[in-house]
XYZ file of C-alpha atoms in Angstrom:
630
model
C 77.933 99.584 82.754
C 81.701 99.160 83.086
C 82.198 100.383 86.637
C 83.404 96.855 87.426
C 86.156 95.284 85.347
C 84.590 93.033 82.684
C 85.654 89.488 81.944
C 86.419 89.518 78.198
C 86.764 86.330 76.174
C 89.078 85.861 73.203
C 88.677 88.366 70.387
C 87.620 87.112 66.960
C 88.053 89.219 63.768
C 84.841 90.277 62.037
C 84.305 89.177 58.489
C 83.941 91.965 55.932
C 80.276 91.124 55.373
C 79.540 91.146 59.114
C 81.364 94.447 59.487
C 79.265 96.028 56.740
C 76.046 94.710 58.293
C 77.130 96.082 61.666
C 77.891 99.500 60.192
C 74.565 99.556 58.312
C 72.732 98.677 61.538
C 74.428 101.606 63.281
C 73.525 103.946 60.420
C 69.860 102.887 60.694
C 69.673 102.972 64.499
C 71.287 106.394 64.817
C 69.981 107.796 61.513
C 73.501 108.759 60.479
C 73.367 110.786 57.242
C 75.466 109.506 54.347
C 77.885 112.206 53.137
C 76.874 113.904 49.909
C 79.180 113.102 46.971
C 80.742 115.862 44.890
C 78.655 117.646 42.268
C 80.032 115.876 39.178
C 80.286 112.404 40.679
C 79.038 109.127 39.374
C 77.093 106.479 41.218
C 80.378 104.841 42.150
C 81.262 107.890 44.242
C 78.098 107.351 46.270
C 79.344 103.894 47.101
C 82.701 105.375 48.108
C 81.095 107.831 50.530
C 79.047 105.001 52.054
C 82.172 102.864 52.385
C 84.070 105.693 54.071
C 81.189 106.182 56.513
C 81.182 102.482 57.307
C 84.942 102.565 57.899
C 84.655 105.558 60.217
C 81.972 103.801 62.257
C 83.463 100.294 62.209
C 87.105 100.387 61.082
C 88.690 97.577 59.137
C 90.149 94.686 61.162
C 87.512 95.214 63.866
C 87.207 92.261 66.249
C 84.440 91.189 68.616
C 84.294 89.305 71.899
C 81.739 88.340 74.505
C 82.007 89.940 77.929
C 80.436 89.608 81.371
C 80.442 92.184 84.141
C 78.707 92.998 87.418
C 76.135 95.781 87.484
C 74.074 97.579 90.100
C 74.004 97.500 93.909
C 73.143 93.797 93.840
C 76.084 93.076 91.501
C 73.858 91.435 88.897
C 75.664 89.525 86.168
C 75.366 91.202 82.753
C 76.704 89.858 79.469
C 77.092 91.318 76.009
C 79.469 91.899 73.113
C 82.273 94.401 72.629
C 83.670 95.536 69.290
C 87.367 96.432 69.292
C 89.070 98.385 66.538
C 91.562 101.136 65.831
C 90.979 104.466 64.145
C 93.823 105.797 61.935
C 96.966 106.552 63.969
C 95.222 105.390 67.160
C 95.661 102.423 69.474
C 93.169 99.572 69.516
C 90.170 100.434 71.716
C 86.650 99.290 72.479
C 84.557 101.321 70.012
C 81.072 99.836 70.461
C 79.339 97.507 72.870
C 75.995 95.767 73.149
C 74.521 94.325 76.344
C 71.674 92.011 77.261
C 68.908 91.380 74.757
C 68.966 94.923 73.365
C 70.505 94.670 69.866
C 71.326 98.388 69.711
C 75.044 99.143 69.770
C 76.305 101.806 72.193
C 79.250 104.003 71.139
C 82.177 104.580 73.470
C 83.799 107.992 73.833
C 86.507 106.917 71.378
C 83.869 106.478 68.670
C 82.242 109.804 69.555
C 85.576 111.595 69.258
C 85.819 110.424 65.627
C 82.167 110.587 64.528
C 80.684 113.875 65.808
C 76.961 114.446 65.949
C 75.734 110.838 65.800
C 74.022 111.246 69.207
C 72.683 114.303 71.060
C 75.277 116.179 73.129
C 74.167 117.462 76.536
C 76.171 119.608 78.957
C 76.690 119.819 82.701
C 79.126 121.710 84.998
C 82.677 120.355 85.030
C 82.710 119.344 88.685
C 79.541 117.294 88.120
C 81.423 115.396 85.408
C 84.537 114.909 87.535
C 82.995 114.244 90.945
C 79.708 112.555 90.052
C 79.373 111.215 86.534
C 82.869 109.751 86.321
C 82.121 107.760 89.463
C 79.035 106.146 87.935
C 76.305 108.455 89.279
C 73.149 109.366 87.384
C 72.826 112.773 85.730
C 69.898 114.511 87.390
C 67.603 116.991 85.662
C 68.856 120.089 87.593
C 72.386 119.220 86.441
C 71.582 119.858 82.762
C 72.921 123.046 81.175
C 72.047 124.839 77.947
C 72.443 128.313 76.518
C 69.450 130.584 77.067
C 68.805 131.018 73.368
C 69.352 127.339 72.495
C 66.908 124.444 72.467
C 67.372 120.890 73.618
C 68.303 118.413 70.908
C 64.995 116.945 69.577
C 66.621 113.475 69.444
C 67.031 113.418 73.253
C 63.915 111.375 73.999
C 63.242 108.532 76.444
C 65.560 105.612 75.711
C 67.824 107.610 73.385
C 71.587 107.292 73.736
C 73.149 110.677 74.511
C 76.621 112.050 75.152
C 77.521 114.481 77.948
C 80.339 117.048 78.019
C 81.540 119.557 80.590
C 81.577 123.305 80.156
C 85.278 123.918 79.556
C 85.683 121.252 76.904
C 82.138 121.689 75.697
C 82.753 119.920 72.369
C 84.378 116.797 73.862
C 81.969 114.015 74.990
C 83.174 112.362 78.200
C 80.124 110.352 79.246
C 77.522 108.220 77.463
C 74.110 107.435 78.902
C 70.481 106.599 78.224
C 67.706 109.203 78.580
C 65.146 108.468 81.280
C 62.921 111.414 80.357
C 62.174 113.425 77.218
C 64.986 115.929 77.658
C 63.892 117.649 74.460
C 60.643 118.738 76.199
C 62.105 119.861 79.531
C 62.276 123.575 78.961
C 63.536 125.304 82.120
C 65.104 122.684 84.434
C 65.098 124.880 87.538
C 63.082 123.331 90.336
C 62.627 120.017 88.533
C 63.641 116.714 90.103
C 64.444 113.231 88.918
C 66.975 111.332 86.853
C 67.627 112.705 83.380
C 70.218 110.221 82.106
C 71.498 106.906 83.443
C 75.148 105.992 82.790
C 76.310 103.434 80.241
C 79.984 104.349 79.792
C 82.376 107.190 80.566
C 85.988 108.256 80.125
C 87.715 106.618 83.055
C 85.697 103.401 83.396
C 86.967 99.877 82.795
C 85.879 99.966 79.136
C 87.753 103.217 78.467
C 90.984 101.875 79.994
C 90.876 98.454 78.292
C 93.589 97.364 75.910
C 94.488 93.845 74.889
C 98.065 94.543 75.961
C 98.598 96.687 79.044
C 96.076 99.139 80.436
C 95.254 102.817 80.512
C 93.002 105.026 78.482
C 93.624 107.777 75.969
C 93.435 111.325 77.303
C 90.495 113.340 75.910
C 91.316 115.981 73.284
C 91.041 119.671 74.131
C 88.319 120.303 71.545
C 86.608 118.624 68.602
C 85.076 119.945 65.443
C 81.590 118.855 64.494
C 80.104 118.808 68.005
C 77.971 121.789 68.987
C 79.206 123.365 72.220
C 77.422 125.837 74.465
C 78.476 129.354 73.495
C 81.708 131.311 73.182
C 80.683 133.378 76.173
C 79.309 130.956 78.742
C 78.560 133.427 81.502
C 76.285 135.447 79.218
C 74.347 132.586 77.695
C 73.878 129.887 80.312
C 70.747 129.343 82.341
C 71.284 129.912 86.052
C 70.768 126.718 88.002
C 70.653 126.164 91.742
C 70.320 123.161 93.981
C 67.248 122.993 96.145
C 68.006 122.649 99.827
C 68.299 119.009 100.852
C 68.500 117.760 97.268
C 70.464 114.610 96.468
C 74.215 115.100 96.106
C 74.334 113.680 92.599
C 71.433 115.695 91.300
C 73.453 118.319 89.498
C 75.109 121.493 90.724
C 74.873 125.279 90.561
C 76.209 126.934 87.455
C 79.560 128.663 87.343
C 78.124 132.182 87.095
C 78.320 135.444 88.969
C 75.037 134.732 90.750
C 76.178 131.334 91.921
C 79.481 132.801 93.143
C 77.551 135.139 95.400
C 75.926 132.147 97.062
C 79.326 130.696 97.915
C 78.531 127.418 96.169
C 81.093 127.732 93.385
C 84.803 127.182 93.977
C 86.991 129.913 92.521
C 89.129 127.130 91.044
C 86.405 126.612 88.465
C 87.284 130.091 87.180
C 91.009 129.329 86.877
C 92.414 128.722 83.446
C 94.155 125.419 82.876
C 97.908 125.902 83.342
C 100.439 124.843 80.751
C 102.685 121.825 81.267
C 105.637 124.138 81.873
C 103.727 125.979 84.602
C 102.785 122.709 86.328
C 106.426 121.562 86.137
C 107.595 124.788 87.748
C 104.933 124.495 90.468
C 106.152 120.982 91.362
C 109.797 122.085 91.519
C 108.949 125.090 93.684
C 106.851 122.910 95.984
C 109.781 120.525 96.455
C 112.099 123.437 97.281
C 109.495 124.809 99.703
C 109.353 121.438 101.518
C 113.153 121.417 101.906
C 113.155 125.041 103.065
C 110.533 124.321 105.700
C 112.389 121.231 106.945
C 115.617 123.250 107.306
C 113.864 126.070 109.160
C 111.912 123.873 111.603
C 114.088 120.822 112.237
C 117.664 120.281 113.357
C 120.200 117.620 112.486
C 121.892 116.463 109.294
C 118.640 115.264 107.700
C 116.371 117.977 109.176
C 113.745 115.485 110.348
C 113.323 113.773 106.963
C 113.277 109.981 106.836
C 115.298 108.396 104.060
C 114.830 106.692 101.691
C 111.858 108.782 100.555
C 109.289 106.697 98.665
C 107.629 108.163 95.550
C 104.229 108.141 97.261
C 105.628 109.988 100.293
C 107.343 112.529 98.034
C 104.106 113.465 96.272
C 101.775 113.370 99.278
C 104.080 114.940 101.915
C 106.569 117.127 100.032
C 104.715 118.289 96.922
C 100.949 118.538 97.339
C 100.950 120.551 100.623
C 103.296 123.185 99.125
C 101.788 123.784 95.694
C 100.845 127.372 94.889
C 97.404 126.160 93.832
C 95.389 123.426 95.522
C 93.461 122.704 92.332
C 93.710 118.916 92.225
C 92.391 118.741 88.682
C 95.232 120.794 87.206
C 98.240 120.352 89.496
C 98.797 116.606 89.498
C 101.826 114.568 88.462
C 100.104 113.382 85.275
C 99.835 117.001 84.092
C 103.625 117.459 84.307
C 106.081 116.660 81.536
C 107.386 113.765 83.656
C 103.953 112.071 83.927
C 104.992 109.942 86.950
C 106.926 110.257 90.217
C 109.806 108.057 89.026
C 110.747 110.392 86.170
C 110.274 113.398 88.469
C 112.803 111.939 90.923
C 115.185 111.262 88.045
C 114.889 114.931 87.040
C 115.661 116.066 90.611
C 118.704 113.771 90.608
C 119.930 115.170 87.293
C 119.473 118.714 88.660
C 121.720 117.817 91.613
C 119.003 118.256 94.236
C 118.809 114.611 95.290
C 120.540 111.256 95.037
C 118.224 108.480 93.897
C 118.382 104.732 93.448
C 116.338 102.190 91.515
C 115.147 99.373 93.731
C 114.014 95.898 92.827
C 110.595 96.062 91.269
C 111.315 99.220 89.289
C 110.654 101.678 92.152
C 112.916 104.736 92.412
C 113.531 106.252 95.865
C 115.391 109.321 97.148
C 118.448 108.358 99.223
C 119.552 111.881 100.158
C 118.910 115.576 99.503
C 121.539 118.253 98.896
C 120.400 120.823 101.454
C 123.224 123.180 100.411
C 122.286 123.217 96.733
C 122.154 126.729 95.288
C 118.488 126.322 94.322
C 117.692 125.493 97.954
C 119.690 128.320 99.528
C 118.280 130.900 97.086
C 114.673 129.783 97.520
C 112.275 132.292 99.057
C 108.936 130.997 100.385
C 105.653 132.183 98.938
C 102.168 132.439 100.413
C 100.376 129.112 100.388
C 96.647 129.120 99.680
C 94.449 127.486 102.331
C 92.993 124.119 101.303
C 89.753 124.838 99.481
C 86.479 123.080 99.956
C 84.326 122.923 96.845
C 80.705 123.887 96.929
C 79.643 120.332 96.258
C 81.613 119.068 99.244
C 79.872 121.582 101.454
C 76.497 120.640 100.052
C 77.216 116.972 100.489
C 77.833 117.090 104.238
C 75.428 114.768 105.916
C 74.436 113.178 102.600
C 74.532 109.498 101.811
C 77.774 108.088 103.231
C 78.074 105.717 100.313
C 78.646 108.503 97.800
C 81.680 107.802 95.632
C 82.615 111.441 95.171
C 85.494 111.722 97.658
C 87.230 109.885 100.452
C 85.712 112.308 102.985
C 82.356 110.614 102.393
C 83.780 107.142 103.061
C 81.848 105.789 106.070
C 84.644 103.371 106.944
C 87.083 106.177 107.806
C 87.228 106.554 111.595
C 85.213 103.438 112.324
C 86.089 101.319 115.375
C 85.877 97.591 114.754
C 85.726 94.681 117.152
C 85.925 91.009 116.204
C 84.414 88.413 118.499
C 84.596 84.636 118.099
C 81.573 82.693 119.353
C 80.655 79.009 119.252
C 77.502 77.024 118.555
C 77.568 73.706 120.481
C 76.865 70.299 118.939
C 73.792 68.357 120.190
C 76.051 65.942 122.121
C 77.031 68.807 124.466
C 73.408 69.750 125.184
C 72.148 69.899 127.881
C 74.912 68.218 129.864
C 77.416 71.033 129.317
C 75.598 73.877 127.520
C 71.854 74.597 127.638
C 70.997 75.210 123.938
C 72.261 74.047 120.560
C 70.874 77.143 118.800
C 72.536 79.781 120.975
C 76.042 81.181 120.572
C 78.581 81.146 123.397
C 81.897 82.918 123.885
C 85.032 81.034 124.938
C 84.631 82.465 128.428
C 81.052 81.167 128.636
C 82.200 77.694 127.541
C 84.914 77.798 130.198
C 82.378 78.811 132.864
C 80.011 76.022 131.778
C 82.842 73.482 132.000
C 83.772 74.746 135.448
C 80.141 74.427 136.592
C 79.939 70.871 135.235
C 83.056 69.831 137.168
C 81.812 71.468 140.378
C 78.434 69.707 140.056
C 80.142 66.285 139.766
C 82.251 65.930 142.856
C 83.390 62.436 141.867
C 85.473 63.957 139.043
C 87.796 65.429 141.635
C 90.816 67.583 140.891
C 94.223 66.022 141.299
C 96.961 68.457 142.254
C 94.609 71.315 141.439
C 95.032 70.869 137.658
C 93.519 67.631 136.258
C 89.996 66.274 136.012
C 88.898 62.629 136.228
C 87.111 61.413 133.098
C 83.497 60.259 133.398
C 81.457 58.585 130.601
C 80.273 61.949 129.232
C 83.764 63.468 129.056
C 85.327 60.271 127.727
C 82.707 59.334 125.129
C 81.082 62.615 124.056
C 84.209 64.777 124.027
C 87.332 62.604 123.899
C 87.726 59.809 121.397
C 84.812 60.946 119.225
C 86.892 62.578 116.506
C 89.510 60.504 114.641
C 91.412 63.693 113.782
C 92.478 64.055 117.421
C 94.725 61.619 119.329
C 93.064 61.352 122.739
C 94.555 57.953 123.584
C 96.936 59.257 126.237
C 94.128 61.021 128.126
C 91.819 58.016 127.897
C 94.582 55.674 129.103
C 95.408 57.947 132.054
C 91.739 58.535 132.818
C 92.455 62.174 133.543
C 92.941 65.453 131.641
C 93.804 69.004 132.650
C 90.963 71.506 132.650
C 92.776 73.819 130.223
C 93.451 70.932 127.788
C 89.818 69.844 128.031
C 88.572 73.357 127.279
C 90.990 73.687 124.338
C 89.874 70.282 123.050
C 86.213 71.366 123.077
C 86.793 74.723 121.353
C 89.166 73.385 118.682
C 86.927 70.501 117.594
C 84.384 71.653 115.002
C 82.317 68.553 115.752
C 81.829 69.822 119.291
C 81.747 73.611 118.886
C 81.234 75.234 115.463
C 83.113 78.564 115.358
C 81.372 81.756 114.250
C 82.533 85.343 114.202
C 80.922 88.753 114.698
C 82.480 91.923 113.262
C 80.818 94.990 114.699
C 81.621 98.658 114.510
C 80.861 101.654 116.653
C 78.438 103.114 114.073
C 76.370 99.936 113.726
C 72.792 100.440 114.854
C 72.241 96.799 115.836
C 74.120 93.644 116.682
C 75.591 91.877 113.678
C 74.481 88.341 112.894
C 77.198 85.730 113.583
C 78.864 84.343 110.448
C 80.112 80.756 110.218
C 83.825 80.037 110.169
C 86.929 81.687 111.605
C 87.231 85.495 111.446
C 88.197 86.757 107.962
C 91.454 88.486 107.217
C 92.320 91.213 104.735
C 94.708 89.966 102.054
C 97.519 92.272 100.898
C 99.536 90.725 98.071
C 102.632 92.187 96.433
C 103.384 90.641 93.088
C 105.194 91.276 89.836
C 103.398 91.998 86.620
C 104.968 92.432 83.191
C 108.755 92.842 83.431
C 109.833 94.485 86.678
C 106.541 96.225 87.415
C 105.276 95.598 90.961
C 101.692 96.025 92.105
C 99.933 95.703 95.450
C 96.544 94.012 95.649
C 94.221 94.286 98.642
C 91.116 92.113 98.899
C 88.500 90.733 101.319
C 87.533 94.257 102.379
C 83.749 93.879 102.449
C 83.534 92.006 105.802
C 85.237 95.009 107.390
C 82.713 97.527 105.939
C 85.270 98.933 103.455
C 84.039 99.727 99.937
C 86.770 99.021 97.331
C 85.271 101.692 95.047
C 85.861 104.321 97.754
C 89.263 102.992 98.759
C 90.757 103.058 95.234
C 90.675 106.877 94.676
C 92.295 107.483 98.075
C 95.005 104.925 97.346
C 95.637 106.501 93.960
C 96.122 109.912 95.535
C 98.112 108.692 98.539
C 100.435 106.444 96.549
C 100.725 108.731 93.506
C 100.020 105.794 91.213
C 97.088 104.408 89.308
C 94.604 102.259 91.258
C 91.796 100.135 89.886
C 89.013 97.906 91.179
C 88.364 94.499 89.666
C 86.980 91.042 90.277
C 89.226 88.778 92.366
C 90.565 86.162 89.994
C 89.083 82.733 90.665
C 86.687 84.021 93.348
C 82.913 84.190 93.385
C 81.348 87.030 91.327
C 81.115 90.187 93.410
C 84.351 89.720 95.384
C 86.405 92.751 94.396
C 90.013 93.790 94.945
C 91.931 97.051 94.631
C 95.176 97.025 92.630
C 97.663 99.896 93.025
C 101.079 100.399 91.458
C 104.212 99.748 93.526
C 104.887 98.067 96.855
C 102.418 99.942 99.054
C 102.166 97.581 102.033
C 103.402 100.180 104.534
C 100.966 102.831 103.323
C 98.118 100.321 103.285
C 98.625 98.669 106.668
C 100.086 101.580 108.603
C 97.873 104.373 107.288
C 94.958 103.589 104.953
C 93.653 100.498 106.761
C 94.637 101.715 110.237
C 92.373 104.767 110.021
C 89.558 102.398 109.065
C 89.895 100.537 112.340
C 91.864 97.581 110.941
C 94.308 96.020 113.411
C 97.555 94.802 111.851
C 96.866 91.303 113.203
C 93.784 91.094 110.938
C 95.926 91.544 107.810
C 97.882 88.889 105.910
C 100.727 90.289 103.795
C 102.018 87.984 101.061
C 105.082 89.030 99.059
C 105.191 87.247 95.689
C 107.523 89.788 94.067
C 110.746 88.176 95.253
C 112.189 85.247 93.291
C 111.718 81.833 94.817
C 114.738 80.375 96.568
C 116.156 77.279 94.907
């Protein structure tokens, strides 16, 4: 539902009566039981328990607002209402939403974390949550997991709202969807096909990260009381699942069990425990020391082959990630450290005497130099690096749908070779004297050849000095002097014009030749249809946000066969900063842009876009971060 950033109108506080009605509607729709009062209570206590339930579902000072967003492959416009509130000691979040004509309110994960048990809780392997569901994919029937001795929740029927959790944090809902089948009647899911649950909302979408001021979502808790998990011993009580050969990539995954490990479909990283923050910190420091050690041992010179200043994105992608003891990208990331971001990590290295850093305009911190003789560097001893691991799902997904949003390796735009050709459709006044058809498209070279043939067929035009052509009635009336936007008086007065100027005059005048463009790529199965207008250009804009924060926006990607939803995760990893996809402000619905933290123009143009076949001359870079000169 909220894969695309919604347009949210102004919030309006709910009246107390409307809030009570809303809470009562939720209690009816989800059959939420009212807490039992104490044994020696009075009727007033019953009212208190009902009031507390209402407050837990719809907190006081809840506000509402209308929203619109784009949904589905056709980017259909969907509207609805969001309800924003704050639980005790929590920030203001979207707690409920309603879309279309369906009056039923859908809870977000924030509501589920505070009101356990109001919807059925289903389970699926963790990598299905991370690599499929949190990218907006459906949950397929073979991806469902339950303990052997357990039964499916009887409330999980067609149309019911359900929550989905992974296997590690089996009591923490991370995904909300709508049942497409009677899950309660499925029994054994092995060998079954089809969609079990369609997504409505998940931790990580644009609803989860929304705040009236700023952005970013709240990290899920480690565990919650009140939700029923799988079992305390998962490997003993979980049904064994397996993917049928050739099955869709988003249709679930094999279970993390001994049997599935024998098949080679389960990554050993799934068995690793989650490291502590201190362990992740130490891994990052050791990786940095390893990078320095390797530079000193392989390169010569005062800087040992390192280019300074070192950008935060280059530090993480080139000096940290390749040298981590573990390649588990779910656990060993900068957000799991005590520093939380690359800027604070650089500051720590500076304080430790390993580097010299500097804050640049825009709030970015870079490394100016490294102390290669620091005691920590000289005492470092390298360790064995694990080979990069390929998860079972990545292996199973080879050859699958190229549009899958699971990883950048499935991005069909990577490695493409693009060509842009400008063609022209002639106006009727040029047909058939110069060009044979007004419905065909001609290249500039074909127009030049046609002009040459016309001059050769009319010997009276003559060529003076081998460069100019005498004007006849067709050239003078149909081409020159017909457009008031062009000053042709000097040519008409002289009665002559150079061939090159005449050709340029024809191609530049939209009344004579309407320009079209064709963008084709090596993987295209057929010729692309010409599109009216000049060739498009990718827009890269660097601008300031709140305070000194700088962001980079890249838009107009679709004409070049680049999916913003696939580009954003790669940018986030490459630039070591958050990246999001949203509607281009002021543009037609469906035109999306990617926004990434920091000034990332070099990474974008020189690396990310280059490997997608984008020539630098097709990119416009606009820097709005610098103050305007007076």
